[in-house]
Structures are given as C-alpha cells and as structure tokens.
CSV table of C-alpha atoms in Angstrom, one decimal:
chain,number,residue,atom,x,y,z
A,1,UNK,CA,110.7,84.8,73.0
A,2,UNK,CA,112.9,87.4,74.8
A,3,UNK,CA,112.3,88.6,78.5
A,4,UNK,CA,111.9,92.0,77.3
A,5,UNK,CA,109.0,91.0,75.0
A,6,UNK,CA,107.3,88.9,77.7
A,7,UNK,CA,107.6,91.7,80.3
A,8,UNK,CA,106.2,94.5,77.8
A,9,UNK,CA,103.3,92.1,77.0
A,10,UNK,CA,102.3,91.5,80.7
A,11,UNK,CA,99.4,93.2,82.1
A,12,UNK,CA,101.4,94.8,85.0
A,13,UNK,CA,103.7,96.5,82.3
A,14,UNK,CA,100.8,97.7,80.2
A,15,UNK,CA,98.9,99.2,83.2
A,16,UNK,CA,102.0,100.9,84.5
A,17,UNK,CA,103.0,102.4,81.2
A,18,UNK,CA,99.3,102.9,79.5
A,19,UNK,CA,96.6,102.5,82.1
A,20,UNK,CA,94.1,104.2,80.1
A,21,UNK,CA,94.5,101.8,77.2
A,22,UNK,CA,94.7,98.6,79.2
A,23,UNK,CA,91.9,96.3,78.6
A,24,UNK,CA,89.6,95.3,81.5
A,25,UNK,CA,91.0,91.8,81.6
A,26,UNK,CA,94.5,93.4,82.1
A,27,UNK,CA,93.3,95.5,84.9
A,28,UNK,CA,91.7,92.8,86.7
A,29,UNK,CA,94.8,90.5,86.0
A,30,UNK,CA,97.0,93.1,87.9
A,31,UNK,CA,94.7,93.0,90.8
A,32,UNK,CA,94.6,89.0,90.6
A,33,UNK,CA,98.5,88.8,90.2
A,34,UNK,CA,100.2,85.4,89.9
A,35,UNK,CA,101.4,83.0,87.2
A,36,UNK,CA,98.0,82.6,85.9
A,37,UNK,CA,96.6,86.0,86.3
A,38,UNK,CA,95.3,86.6,82.8
A,39,UNK,CA,93.6,83.2,82.6
A,40,UNK,CA,91.9,83.6,86.0
A,41,UNK,CA,90.8,87.1,85.1
A,42,UNK,CA,89.2,85.8,81.8
A,43,UNK,CA,87.4,83.0,83.7
A,44,UNK,CA,85.9,85.6,86.0
A,45,UNK,CA,84.7,87.7,83.1
A,46,UNK,CA,83.3,84.8,81.4
A,47,UNK,CA,81.6,83.7,84.5
A,48,UNK,CA,80.3,86.7,86.0
A,49,UNK,CA,80.6,89.6,83.4
A,50,UNK,CA,82.2,92.9,84.2
A,51,UNK,CA,79.3,94.5,85.8
A,52,UNK,CA,78.4,91.0,87.7
A,53,UNK,CA,81.9,91.2,89.3
A,54,UNK,CA,80.7,94.2,91.3
A,55,UNK,CA,77.5,92.5,92.3
A,56,UNK,CA,78.8,89.0,93.2
A,57,UNK,CA,79.4,88.0,96.7
A,58,UNK,CA,83.2,87.3,97.6
A,59,UNK,CA,82.4,83.7,98.4
A,60,UNK,CA,81.2,83.2,94.9
A,61,UNK,CA,84.5,84.7,93.4
A,62,UNK,CA,86.5,82.2,95.5
A,63,UNK,CA,84.9,79.4,93.5
A,64,UNK,CA,86.9,80.3,90.6
A,65,UNK,CA,90.2,78.3,90.7
A,66,UNK,CA,93.0,80.8,91.4
A,67,UNK,CA,90.7,83.2,93.5
A,68,UNK,CA,91.4,83.0,97.2
A,69,UNK,CA,89.9,85.1,100.0
A,70,UNK,CA,92.4,88.0,99.8
A,71,UNK,CA,92.1,88.2,96.0
A,72,UNK,CA,88.4,88.2,96.2
A,73,UNK,CA,88.5,91.0,98.7
A,74,UNK,CA,91.1,93.0,96.5
A,75,UNK,CA,88.6,92.7,93.6
A,76,UNK,CA,85.6,93.8,95.6
A,77,UNK,CA,87.6,96.5,97.2
A,78,UNK,CA,89.0,97.8,93.6
A,79,UNK,CA,85.5,97.7,92.2
A,80,UNK,CA,83.9,99.6,95.3
A,81,UNK,CA,86.9,102.4,95.0
A,82,UNK,CA,85.9,102.7,91.2
A,83,UNK,CA,82.3,103.1,92.2
A,84,UNK,CA,82.9,105.8,94.8
A,85,UNK,CA,85.3,107.7,92.5
A,86,UNK,CA,82.1,108.3,90.3
A,87,UNK,CA,80.1,109.7,93.1
A,88,UNK,CA,80.0,113.3,93.8
A,89,UNK,CA,82.0,114.2,97.0
A,90,UNK,CA,81.2,117.3,99.2
A,91,UNK,CA,84.4,116.8,100.8
A,92,UNK,CA,87.3,119.3,99.8
A,93,UNK,CA,90.1,117.9,97.8
A,94,UNK,CA,92.5,118.8,100.5
A,95,UNK,CA,92.9,119.8,104.1
A,96,UNK,CA,95.5,122.4,104.5
A,97,UNK,CA,93.9,124.4,107.2
A,98,UNK,CA,91.6,123.8,110.1
A,99,UNK,CA,88.7,125.5,108.3
A,100,UNK,CA,87.7,122.7,106.0
A,101,UNK,CA,87.9,120.1,108.9
A,102,UNK,CA,85.8,122.4,111.2
A,103,UNK,CA,83.2,122.9,108.3
A,104,UNK,CA,83.0,119.0,108.1
A,105,UNK,CA,83.0,118.2,111.8
A,106,UNK,CA,81.1,121.1,113.5
A,107,UNK,CA,77.6,119.8,112.2
A,108,UNK,CA,78.4,116.2,113.6
A,109,UNK,CA,79.9,117.3,117.1
A,110,UNK,CA,78.2,120.9,117.4
A,111,UNK,CA,79.6,124.1,118.8
C-alpha cells in the first residue's frame, strides 16, 4: 500500500479535507491522535456510546487503554465546545468598537 493512500485514508486527512463528511469515529480519532487512534476511538464509542462520552467522568475515559489524562481532557473539552456552539449566545460576533463591550460590562460593573 502506498504512503499516499495511507495518508488519504487517515482520519486527519479526512477531517482536514472534508470535515462535514467525516464519521464520528474519525473526528474522535483526530482528538485522540497516536498510532492506534482509530482503534481507541472505536473502543470509546463501543464502551460509552457517542452521547455517553459527553456525560462520563474523565477518570472513566482514562480506563480505556490509550487514553491518558490529557487525551481525556481534550475529548471532554471538544464535546463541551460542541455543546456550547449549540446554545444561543447574546454576545456579539465581534467587538470592533467599545460599544459592544460597554453593553456587556455596564450591567456588571455599573455606571
């Protein structure tokens, strides 16, 4: 098998070039990284399920071979970011003048 074919079949290549069509296991494998990233991602999904990953304690994630403290934290942080992206935000998309910052801070710090 050629190196080019191996690279094109890797989760990182797929996420980089077509993230919307990447499978959940590929997205998770990119977060996990390492030589066994796909196998470890599969094991996590088999053990906890996709929804369960967001609810499980990082210490339980670490019980899966190949998942250390930092990887467990990356998984939890990535899932939390996804959750927060789904929540409506009353913050402006950008703050290119003092007015949006003042609108947010004035109720907090007063006049």
